[in-house]
mmCIF file of C-alpha atoms in Angstrom:
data_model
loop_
_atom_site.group_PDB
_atom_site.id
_atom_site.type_symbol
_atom_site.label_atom_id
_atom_site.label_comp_id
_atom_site.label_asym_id
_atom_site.label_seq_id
_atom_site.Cartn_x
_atom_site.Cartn_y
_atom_site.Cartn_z
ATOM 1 C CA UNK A 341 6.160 0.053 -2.961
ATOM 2 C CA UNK A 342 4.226 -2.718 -4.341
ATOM 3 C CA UNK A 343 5.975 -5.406 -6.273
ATOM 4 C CA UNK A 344 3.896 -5.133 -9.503
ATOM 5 C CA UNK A 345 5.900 -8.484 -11.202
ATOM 6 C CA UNK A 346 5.287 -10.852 -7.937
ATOM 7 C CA UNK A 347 1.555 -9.616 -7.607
ATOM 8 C CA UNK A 348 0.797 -9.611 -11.012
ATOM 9 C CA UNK A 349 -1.617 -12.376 -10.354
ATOM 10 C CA UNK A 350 -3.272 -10.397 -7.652
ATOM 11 C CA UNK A 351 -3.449 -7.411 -9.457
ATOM 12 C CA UNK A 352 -4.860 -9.101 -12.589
ATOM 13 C CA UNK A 353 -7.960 -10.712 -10.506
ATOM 14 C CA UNK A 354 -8.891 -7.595 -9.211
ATOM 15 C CA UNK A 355 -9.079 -6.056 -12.523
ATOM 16 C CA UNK A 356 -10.631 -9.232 -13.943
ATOM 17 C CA UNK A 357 -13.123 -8.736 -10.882
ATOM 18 C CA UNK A 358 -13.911 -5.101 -11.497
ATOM 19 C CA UNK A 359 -13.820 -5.258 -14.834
ATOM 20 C CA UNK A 360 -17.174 -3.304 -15.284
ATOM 21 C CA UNK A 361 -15.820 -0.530 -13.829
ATOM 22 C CA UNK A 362 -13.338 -0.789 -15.647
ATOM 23 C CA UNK A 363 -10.416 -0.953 -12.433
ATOM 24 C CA UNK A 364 -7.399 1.071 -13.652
ATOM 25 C CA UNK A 365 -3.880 -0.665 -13.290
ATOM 26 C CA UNK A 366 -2.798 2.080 -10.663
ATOM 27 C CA UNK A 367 -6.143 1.228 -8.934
ATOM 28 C CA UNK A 368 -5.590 -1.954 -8.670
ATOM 29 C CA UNK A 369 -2.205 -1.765 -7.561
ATOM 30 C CA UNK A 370 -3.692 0.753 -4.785
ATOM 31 C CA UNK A 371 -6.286 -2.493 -3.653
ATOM 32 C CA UNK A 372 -3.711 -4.401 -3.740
ATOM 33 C CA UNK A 373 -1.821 -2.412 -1.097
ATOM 34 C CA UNK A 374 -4.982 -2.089 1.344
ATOM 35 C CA UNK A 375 -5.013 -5.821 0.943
ATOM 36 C CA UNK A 376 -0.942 -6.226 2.089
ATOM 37 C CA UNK A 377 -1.099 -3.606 4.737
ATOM 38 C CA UNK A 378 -4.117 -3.989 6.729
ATOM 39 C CA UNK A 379 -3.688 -0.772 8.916
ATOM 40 C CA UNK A 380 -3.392 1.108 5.965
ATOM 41 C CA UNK A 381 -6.186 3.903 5.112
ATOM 42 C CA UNK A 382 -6.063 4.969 1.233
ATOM 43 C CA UNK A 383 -6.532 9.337 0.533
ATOM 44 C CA UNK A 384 -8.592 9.421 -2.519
ATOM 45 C CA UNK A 385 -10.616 11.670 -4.250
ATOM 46 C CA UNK A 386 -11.877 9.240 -6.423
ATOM 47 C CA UNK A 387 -14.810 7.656 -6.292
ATOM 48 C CA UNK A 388 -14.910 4.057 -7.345
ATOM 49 C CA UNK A 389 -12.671 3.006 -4.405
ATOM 50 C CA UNK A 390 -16.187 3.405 -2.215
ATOM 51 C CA UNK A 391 -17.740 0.633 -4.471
ATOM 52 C CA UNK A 392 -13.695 -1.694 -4.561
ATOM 53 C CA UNK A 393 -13.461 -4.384 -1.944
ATOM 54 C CA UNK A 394 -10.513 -5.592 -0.481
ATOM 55 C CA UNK A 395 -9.635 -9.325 0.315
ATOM 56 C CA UNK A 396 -12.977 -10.240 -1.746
ATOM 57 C CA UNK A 397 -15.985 -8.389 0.893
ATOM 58 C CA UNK A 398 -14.178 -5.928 2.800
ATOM 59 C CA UNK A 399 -14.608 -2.220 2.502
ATOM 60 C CA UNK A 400 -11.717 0.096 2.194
ATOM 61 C CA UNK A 401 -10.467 2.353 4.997
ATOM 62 C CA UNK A 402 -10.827 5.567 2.673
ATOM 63 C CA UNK A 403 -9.509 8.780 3.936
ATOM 64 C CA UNK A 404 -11.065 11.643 1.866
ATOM 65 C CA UNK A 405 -10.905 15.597 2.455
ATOM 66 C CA UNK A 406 -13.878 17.189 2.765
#
């Protein structure tokens, strides 16, 4: 799981970042986690994590039914 206390920082700039959006705590947590675990691919059926970015540009490896 994702230390939410020693990311806080982390997690806050993303949310600061997408704050438009707005980005969800649990999203941002989930961002977060692409962002540790680079081989990681994220099952969603929500949308906005098409339009997220991890590590500032990159896209995230979505895996979505369908």
């Amino acid at each position: 799981g994702l230390d939410v206390a020693g990311e806080a920082a982390a997690v806050e700039s993303l949310m600061r970042r997408y704050a438009d959006t707005p980005m969800s705590l649990a999203d941002a947590c989930l961002v977060r986690l692409t962002e540790l675990l680079a081989d990681s691919r994220l099952f969603t059926l929500d949308s906005d994590f098409e339009h997220y970015r991890r590590n500032g540009r990159q896209t995230i490896p979505l895996l979505r039914p369908g």
